[in-house]
Tab-separated table of C-alpha atoms in Angstrom:
chain	number	residue	atom	x	y	z
A	1357	MET	CA	7.789	16.598	71.602
A	1358	ASP	CA	10.296	18.045	69.067
A	1359	ILE	CA	10.555	17.396	65.374
A	1360	ASN	CA	13.929	16.609	63.909
A	1361	ASN	CA	15.028	19.393	61.632
A	1362	ASN	CA	16.198	16.895	58.944
A	1363	LYS	CA	12.665	15.425	58.844
A	1364	THR	CA	11.324	18.862	58.301
A	1365	LEU	CA	13.680	19.608	55.462
A	1366	THR	CA	12.997	16.266	53.810
A	1367	ARG	CA	9.244	17.027	53.901
A	1368	MET	CA	9.853	20.570	52.520
A	1369	LYS	CA	11.819	19.115	49.608
A	1370	ILE	CA	9.269	16.462	48.751
A	1371	LEU	CA	6.261	18.728	49.134
A	1372	THR	CA	7.616	21.625	47.135
A	1373	GLU	CA	8.794	19.372	44.389
A	1374	LEU	CA	5.497	17.579	43.992
A	1375	HIS	CA	3.354	18.415	40.935
A	1376	GLY	CA	0.045	19.928	42.114
A	1377	ALA	CA	-1.416	22.659	39.800
A	1378	PRO	CA	-4.976	23.797	40.560
A	1379	GLY	CA	-7.349	20.880	39.837
A	1380	PHE	CA	-4.454	18.480	39.793
A	1381	GLU	CA	-3.536	18.066	43.476
A	1382	SER	CA	-3.731	14.205	43.805
A	1383	ASP	CA	0.058	13.631	44.288
A	1384	VAL	CA	0.119	16.230	47.141
A	1385	LYS	CA	-2.958	14.651	48.720
A	1386	SER	CA	-1.500	11.205	48.538
A	1387	TYR	CA	1.729	12.243	50.242
A	1388	MET	CA	-0.131	14.234	52.910
A	1389	GLU	CA	-2.344	11.278	53.725
A	1390	SER	CA	0.616	8.961	54.133
A	1391	GLU	CA	2.319	11.396	56.512
A	1392	MET	CA	-0.776	12.248	58.433
A	1393	ALA	CA	-2.217	8.695	58.822
A	1394	PRO	CA	-0.288	7.665	61.987
A	1395	PHE	CA	-1.660	10.794	63.810
A	1396	VAL	CA	-5.377	10.869	63.054
A	1397	ASP	CA	-8.403	8.675	63.655
A	1398	GLU	CA	-9.945	8.921	60.193
A	1399	PHE	CA	-9.987	11.001	57.003
A	1400	ILE	CA	-12.989	12.823	55.606
A	1401	TYR	CA	-13.406	14.150	52.101
A	1402	ASN	CA	-15.443	16.730	50.177
A	1403	ARG	CA	-16.537	16.224	46.615
A	1404	MET	CA	-14.129	18.722	45.168
A	1405	GLY	CA	-10.960	16.950	46.228
A	1406	GLY	CA	-10.230	18.503	49.627
A	1407	PHE	CA	-9.576	16.197	52.484
A	1408	TYR	CA	-9.028	16.400	56.369
A	1409	GLY	CA	-7.546	14.194	59.026
A	1410	VAL	CA	-9.611	14.049	62.150
A	1411	LYS	CA	-8.012	13.761	65.626
A	1412	ARG	CA	-10.969	12.930	67.954
A	1413	SER	CA	-11.505	14.166	71.416
A	1414	LYS	CA	-12.832	11.766	74.040
A	1415	LYS	CA	-15.145	14.480	75.319
A	1416	PRO	CA	-18.734	14.189	74.283
A	1417	ASP	CA	-20.258	17.052	72.085
A	1418	ALA	CA	-16.755	18.240	71.422
A	1419	LYS	CA	-16.296	21.482	69.490
A	1420	ARG	CA	-14.722	21.304	66.031
A	1421	ILE	CA	-11.481	23.249	65.185
A	1422	MET	CA	-10.269	23.419	61.603
A	1423	VAL	CA	-6.700	23.932	60.293
A	1424	ALA	CA	-6.850	24.623	56.547
A	1425	ALA	CA	-4.134	24.639	54.007
A	1426	HIS	CA	-4.414	24.472	50.243
A	1427	MET	CA	-2.564	21.881	48.188
A	1428	ASP	CA	-2.419	23.620	44.770
A	1429	GLU	CA	0.323	25.839	43.334
A	1430	ILE	CA	0.158	28.277	40.496
A	1431	GLY	CA	0.605	26.442	37.114
A	1432	PHE	CA	-0.695	26.126	33.548
A	1433	MET	CA	-2.719	23.950	31.297
A	1434	VAL	CA	-1.949	22.815	27.779
A	1435	THR	CA	-4.254	24.354	25.318
A	1436	ASN	CA	-2.712	23.498	21.905
A	1437	VAL	CA	0.026	21.399	20.382
A	1438	THR	CA	1.670	23.025	17.345
A	1439	SER	CA	2.625	21.200	14.164
A	1440	ASN	CA	6.270	21.444	15.180
A	1441	GLY	CA	5.767	19.908	18.534
A	1442	MET	CA	5.519	22.941	20.830
A	1443	LEU	CA	3.000	23.335	23.631
A	1444	GLN	CA	0.799	26.383	24.042
A	1445	PHE	CA	-0.856	26.942	27.502
A	1446	THR	CA	-3.036	29.062	29.760
A	1447	ASN	CA	-2.329	29.983	33.338
A	1448	LEU	CA	-3.933	28.383	36.384
A	1449	GLY	CA	-3.702	31.130	39.073
A	1450	GLY	CA	-2.347	34.566	39.143
A	1451	VAL	CA	0.958	34.935	37.379
A	1452	ALA	CA	2.903	37.807	35.817
A	1453	ASN	CA	3.371	37.598	32.034
A	1454	ASP	CA	6.997	38.716	31.906
A	1455	ILE	CA	8.855	36.187	33.953
A	1456	TRP	CA	8.406	32.839	32.058
A	1457	GLN	CA	10.515	33.151	28.866
A	1458	GLY	CA	13.581	31.006	29.148
A	1459	GLN	CA	12.283	29.192	32.277
A	1460	ARG	CA	12.017	25.394	32.692
A	1461	LEU	CA	8.618	23.984	33.247
A	1462	LYS	CA	7.383	20.353	33.383
A	1463	VAL	CA	4.224	18.939	32.018
A	1464	LYS	CA	2.548	15.859	33.508
A	1465	SER	CA	1.529	13.333	30.874
A	1466	ARG	CA	-1.674	11.203	31.019
A	1467	GLN	CA	0.510	8.276	32.203
A	1468	GLY	CA	1.833	10.316	35.068
A	1469	GLU	CA	5.314	11.073	33.628
A	1470	GLU	CA	6.760	14.469	34.236
A	1471	ILE	CA	8.360	15.823	31.056
A	1472	SER	CA	10.609	18.936	31.198
A	1473	GLY	CA	10.684	21.703	28.767
A	1474	VAL	CA	11.991	25.222	28.220
A	1475	VAL	CA	9.716	28.292	27.553
A	1476	ALA	CA	10.750	29.606	24.112
A	1477	ASN	CA	12.275	33.039	24.015
A	1478	ILE	CA	13.786	35.254	21.247
A	1479	PRO	CA	17.552	35.513	21.403
A	1480	LYS	CA	19.046	38.940	21.428
A	1481	HIS	CA	20.405	38.298	17.901
A	1482	PHE	CA	16.845	38.266	16.498
A	1483	ARG	CA	15.251	40.991	18.520
A	1484	SER	CA	14.005	44.270	16.951
A	1485	GLY	CA	13.831	46.111	20.166
A	1486	ASN	CA	10.130	46.541	19.928
A	1487	GLU	CA	9.191	43.347	21.663
A	1488	GLY	CA	6.877	43.730	24.796
A	1489	ALA	CA	6.023	41.155	27.437
A	1490	PRO	CA	4.110	38.435	25.677
A	1491	LYS	CA	0.698	37.171	26.806
A	1492	ILE	CA	0.777	33.753	28.520
A	1493	GLU	CA	-1.296	32.403	25.696
A	1494	ASP	CA	1.502	33.459	23.187
A	1495	LEU	CA	4.254	31.475	24.945
A	1496	LEU	CA	5.474	28.176	23.794
A	1497	LEU	CA	6.891	25.273	25.842
A	1498	ASP	CA	9.604	23.392	23.973
A	1499	ILE	CA	9.806	19.786	25.308
A	1500	GLY	CA	12.169	18.716	22.475
A	1501	SER	CA	9.511	17.043	20.399
A	1502	GLN	CA	9.719	17.441	16.606
A	1503	ASN	CA	6.056	17.331	15.652
A	1504	ARG	CA	2.443	16.912	17.022
A	1505	GLU	CA	2.555	13.184	16.655
A	1506	GLU	CA	5.623	12.808	18.866
A	1507	VAL	CA	4.042	14.812	21.573
A	1508	ALA	CA	0.995	12.498	21.452
A	1509	GLN	CA	3.304	9.486	21.626
A	1510	ARG	CA	4.867	10.888	24.824
A	1511	GLY	CA	1.255	10.931	26.363
A	1512	ILE	CA	0.674	14.650	26.385
A	1513	GLU	CA	-2.714	16.038	25.358
A	1514	ILE	CA	-4.750	19.256	25.671
A	1515	GLY	CA	-5.818	19.793	29.237
A	1516	ASP	CA	-2.681	18.388	30.886
A	1517	SER	CA	-1.068	20.396	33.663
A	1518	ILE	CA	2.213	22.232	33.804
A	1519	VAL	CA	4.188	23.499	36.832
A	1520	PRO	CA	7.666	25.041	37.229
A	1521	ASP	CA	10.627	22.623	37.017
A	1522	THR	CA	12.398	23.686	40.209
A	1523	THR	CA	14.618	21.781	42.702
A	1524	PHE	CA	14.402	22.610	46.430
A	1525	THR	CA	17.673	24.484	47.164
A	1526	GLN	CA	19.360	25.718	50.320
A	1527	LEU	CA	20.825	29.131	49.754
A	1528	SER	CA	22.211	29.974	53.209
A	1529	GLU	CA	21.982	28.826	56.833
A	1530	PHE	CA	18.359	29.772	57.098
A	1531	ARG	CA	17.101	30.515	53.582
A	1532	TYR	CA	15.817	28.356	50.844
A	1533	ALA	CA	14.448	28.502	47.341
A	1534	SER	CA	11.806	26.358	45.872
A	1535	LYS	CA	8.558	26.454	43.846
A	1536	ALA	CA	5.186	26.091	45.530
A	1537	TRP	CA	6.152	27.186	48.958
A	1538	ASP	CA	2.721	28.866	48.487
A	1539	ASN	CA	1.252	26.750	49.829
A	1540	ARG	CA	3.159	23.536	50.576
A	1541	TYR	CA	4.085	25.599	53.690
A	1542	GLY	CA	0.540	24.977	54.856
A	1543	CYS	CA	0.581	21.299	53.891
A	1544	LEU	CA	3.858	20.903	55.921
A	1545	ILE	CA	2.715	22.667	58.989
A	1546	GLY	CA	-0.493	20.678	59.138
A	1547	ILE	CA	1.545	17.443	59.047
A	1548	GLU	CA	3.899	18.604	61.675
A	1549	LEU	CA	1.086	20.005	63.916
A	1550	LEU	CA	-0.459	16.476	64.079
A	1551	GLU	CA	2.845	14.942	64.869
A	1552	LEU	CA	3.497	17.414	67.722
A	1553	LEU	CA	0.072	16.627	69.058
A	1554	LYS	CA	0.445	12.886	68.801
A	1555	ASP	CA	0.283	12.215	72.543
A	1556	VAL	CA	-1.812	15.224	73.516
A	1557	GLU	CA	-5.481	14.885	74.482
A	1558	LEU	CA	-7.591	17.857	73.151
A	1559	ASP	CA	-10.931	19.069	74.510
A	1560	PHE	CA	-12.160	19.339	70.864
A	1561	ASP	CA	-12.049	17.450	67.608
A	1562	LEU	CA	-9.262	18.695	65.426
A	1563	TYR	CA	-9.621	18.695	61.674
A	1564	VAL	CA	-6.347	19.237	59.763
A	1565	GLY	CA	-6.155	19.151	56.007
A	1566	ALA	CA	-6.006	20.955	52.722
A	1567	ASN	CA	-8.339	22.408	50.083
A	1568	VAL	CA	-8.035	22.415	46.193
A	1569	GLN	CA	-8.115	25.196	43.724
A	1570	GLU	CA	-7.215	28.167	46.064
A	1571	GLU	CA	-5.160	29.754	43.428
A	1572	VAL	CA	-7.929	30.093	40.987
A	1573	GLY	CA	-10.328	31.893	43.249
A	1574	LEU	CA	-10.572	30.136	46.731
A	1575	ARG	CA	-12.806	27.570	45.145
A	1576	GLY	CA	-12.225	24.575	47.420
A	1577	ALA	CA	-12.624	26.284	50.835
A	1578	SER	CA	-16.397	26.590	50.927
A	1579	ALA	CA	-16.874	22.801	50.341
A	1580	SER	CA	-14.520	22.102	53.299
A	1581	ALA	CA	-16.264	24.522	55.615
A	1582	GLU	CA	-19.652	23.001	54.747
A	1583	LEU	CA	-18.171	19.576	55.378
A	1584	ILE	CA	-16.715	20.343	58.773
A	1585	ASP	CA	-18.789	23.260	60.063
A	1586	PRO	CA	-16.051	24.256	62.445
A	1587	ASP	CA	-16.451	26.394	65.560
A	1588	VAL	CA	-13.043	28.087	64.995
A	1589	ALA	CA	-10.706	27.912	61.878
A	1590	PHE	CA	-7.091	28.609	61.320
A	1591	VAL	CA	-5.844	29.087	57.736
A	1592	VAL	CA	-2.211	28.338	57.121
A	1593	ASP	CA	-0.906	29.998	53.884
A	1594	CYS	CA	2.149	31.804	52.383
A	1595	SER	CA	2.071	35.400	51.340
A	1596	PRO	CA	4.273	37.632	49.242
A	1597	ALA	CA	7.165	39.470	50.895
A	1598	ASN	CA	8.124	42.856	49.540
A	1599	ASP	CA	11.347	43.512	51.310
A	1600	MET	CA	14.015	43.309	48.596
A	1601	LYS	CA	14.830	46.934	49.312
A	1602	GLY	CA	14.246	46.869	52.982
A	1603	LYS	CA	11.131	47.187	55.071
A	1604	GLN	CA	8.102	48.292	53.080
A	1605	ASN	CA	5.320	49.105	55.601
A	1606	LEU	CA	3.325	45.949	56.494
A	1607	SER	CA	4.367	43.777	53.460
A	1608	GLY	CA	6.371	41.180	55.166
A	1609	GLU	CA	10.112	40.686	55.876
A	1610	LEU	CA	11.995	37.453	55.723
A	1611	GLY	CA	13.402	36.315	59.140
A	1612	GLU	CA	11.018	38.503	61.200
A	1613	GLY	CA	8.583	35.729	62.115
A	1614	THR	CA	5.182	34.523	61.471
A	1615	LEU	CA	2.520	36.908	60.073
A	1616	ILE	CA	-0.372	38.347	61.978
A	1617	ARG	CA	-2.586	39.049	58.991
A	1618	ILE	CA	-4.873	41.900	60.212
A	1619	LYS	CA	-6.403	42.805	56.814
A	1620	ASP	CA	-6.465	41.497	53.288
A	1621	GLY	CA	-8.758	41.710	50.242
A	1622	THR	CA	-11.151	39.093	51.504
A	1623	MET	CA	-11.122	39.118	55.328
A	1624	LEU	CA	-10.533	41.288	58.419
A	1625	LEU	CA	-9.086	39.679	61.512
A	1626	LYS	CA	-11.513	39.869	64.448
A	1627	PRO	CA	-10.039	41.983	67.274
A	1628	THR	CA	-10.576	39.146	69.765
A	1629	PHE	CA	-8.735	36.654	67.573
A	1630	ARG	CA	-5.991	39.178	66.978
A	1631	ASP	CA	-5.488	39.669	70.767
A	1632	TYR	CA	-5.571	35.907	71.282
A	1633	LEU	CA	-2.731	35.303	68.788
A	1634	LEU	CA	-0.678	38.367	70.050
A	1635	SER	CA	-0.942	37.291	73.699
A	1636	LEU	CA	0.461	33.793	72.842
A	1637	ALA	CA	3.142	35.345	70.648
A	1638	LYS	CA	4.259	37.430	73.475
A	1639	GLU	CA	3.869	34.817	76.185
A	1640	PHE	CA	6.001	32.312	74.353
A	1641	ASP	CA	8.437	34.744	72.822
A	1642	ILE	CA	7.397	33.872	69.193
A	1643	ALA	CA	8.738	36.113	66.413
A	1644	HIS	CA	5.845	37.810	64.663
A	1645	GLN	CA	4.944	40.771	62.449
A	1646	TYR	CA	1.799	42.468	61.346
A	1647	TYR	CA	0.855	41.916	57.730
A	1648	VAL	CA	-1.637	43.520	55.310
A	1649	SER	CA	-2.246	42.153	51.846
A	1650	PRO	CA	-4.426	43.169	48.832
A	1651	GLY	CA	-4.943	39.492	48.023
A	1652	GLY	CA	-6.712	36.866	50.018
A	1653	THR	CA	-6.659	33.316	51.392
A	1654	ASP	CA	-9.163	30.437	51.904
A	1655	GLY	CA	-10.086	32.310	55.074
A	1656	GLY	CA	-11.968	34.781	52.790
A	1657	GLU	CA	-14.480	31.949	52.144
A	1658	ILE	CA	-14.366	30.070	55.396
A	1659	HIS	CA	-15.063	33.018	57.761
A	1660	LYS	CA	-18.328	33.753	55.905
A	1661	ALA	CA	-19.627	30.075	55.812
A	1662	LYS	CA	-22.581	28.782	57.869
A	1663	ILE	CA	-23.438	31.442	60.415
A	1664	GLY	CA	-19.963	32.783	60.514
A	1665	ILE	CA	-16.759	31.033	61.578
A	1666	PRO	CA	-14.002	32.946	63.564
A	1667	THR	CA	-11.023	32.587	61.343
A	1668	ALA	CA	-7.363	33.631	61.511
A	1669	VAL	CA	-4.431	33.196	59.133
A	1670	ILE	CA	-1.193	31.928	60.646
A	1671	GLY	CA	1.118	32.525	57.758
A	1672	VAL	CA	4.701	33.157	56.554
A	1673	CYS	CA	5.971	35.308	53.834
A	1674	ALA	CA	8.284	34.520	50.912
A	1675	ARG	CA	9.883	36.514	48.103
A	1676	TYR	CA	8.928	35.961	44.492
A	1677	ILE	CA	5.965	33.658	44.991
A	1678	HIS	CA	3.877	32.728	42.012
A	1679	SER	CA	7.068	32.270	40.038
A	1680	THR	CA	9.617	29.480	39.335
A	1681	ASN	CA	11.513	30.242	42.681
A	1682	ALA	CA	10.237	31.490	46.007
A	1683	VAL	CA	12.836	32.404	48.679
A	1684	PHE	CA	11.820	31.910	52.310
A	1685	ASP	CA	13.436	31.731	55.785
A	1686	ILE	CA	13.018	28.575	57.797
A	1687	ARG	CA	12.960	30.559	61.057
A	1688	ASP	CA	9.650	32.086	59.902
A	1689	TYR	CA	8.265	28.592	59.426
A	1690	GLU	CA	9.457	27.524	62.864
A	1691	ALA	CA	7.778	30.621	64.450
A	1692	ALA	CA	4.507	29.968	62.584
A	1693	ARG	CA	4.564	26.283	63.669
A	1694	LYS	CA	5.089	27.361	67.306
A	1695	LEU	CA	2.249	29.845	67.166
A	1696	LEU	CA	-0.126	27.418	65.602
A	1697	LEU	CA	0.781	24.800	68.174
A	1698	GLU	CA	0.232	27.084	71.087
A	1699	SER	CA	-2.982	28.530	69.552
A	1700	ILE	CA	-4.375	24.971	69.346
A	1701	THR	CA	-3.255	23.742	72.728
A	1702	HIS	CA	-4.483	26.812	74.526
A	1703	LEU	CA	-7.996	26.715	73.156
A	1704	ASN	CA	-10.708	25.839	75.561
A	1705	GLN	CA	-14.531	26.143	75.740
A	1706	GLU	CA	-14.370	29.683	77.190
A	1707	GLU	CA	-11.777	30.888	74.666
A	1708	ILE	CA	-13.762	29.430	71.755
A	1709	LYS	CA	-16.894	31.255	72.912
A	1710	ILE	CA	-14.991	34.485	73.238
A	1711	LEU	CA	-13.757	34.083	69.606
A	1712	GLN	CA	-17.210	33.212	68.369
A	1713	TYR	CA	-19.280	35.943	69.998
A	1714	LYS	CA	-17.128	38.811	71.118
């Protein structure tokens, strides 16, 4: 079964444009549930906000396989409204301080309305030359309100969430720009994996879904691992590319395929799992590249849960993540989707045991 490319692009646009800062993932969850519902037998939920669709096997005592994305994107939270109607905020997730001035962000009101604004910056005319990069807490979001009362009338209060105001854009034949590709990539691949497996009977129960609050410290992953207690887990996440000046060691290149993440700051890939992925990539001619990251993914928590869960990350890289625009290559997504599909369909009892105990 193939997936129409236009359907994939439509889903990319919807997912990346949805508002989903850490702790505020409900819009993403609702969309994912609606797209996944035709392909699963039920949904299960943890108490932090994560959810998984379950495709049940007909086999008794079936093993449990987990495919975990995360729904949240980097964002901000309103911490103060000034007397002249500006919004101060704090970051939700890891962001650089020096990239936000002059950028458009949108705040979600208590009524669910998304209100756009511009991060204040000092024009060249008024600069002394001694200005450094401001702290996030010193920035101001100008939403066009004239005073604190007008902000309140628009339904905005302290504690409301803010994300970049970015439209999904095609840059060239294969490359696109959007906010939140980290990690609406994982949300998309989970939906499309289930669609590809619509008519496939599996020997195990497949749990596909997404966690909350990954960007603020992998907080939602443990609750999902406890809920599912999987025998094997796949994490699907987006990682930073560092290829603007050409290849830079094992830091990801656009257009070179899915990532085989062998080491990061939270997890080492088991050699047996590495070899399983590489054998499938080679057998099915799937573009792939080794990747090492100082950061981490939800795999950092999942692989330590229970008595240990064999975990691998099937990822893609993108330039400029954790900013208003990430640039990515759709061929990398297609390679990752192919590797994930083959990794799931080639799992059997013997292979699961090897991944668990060797």
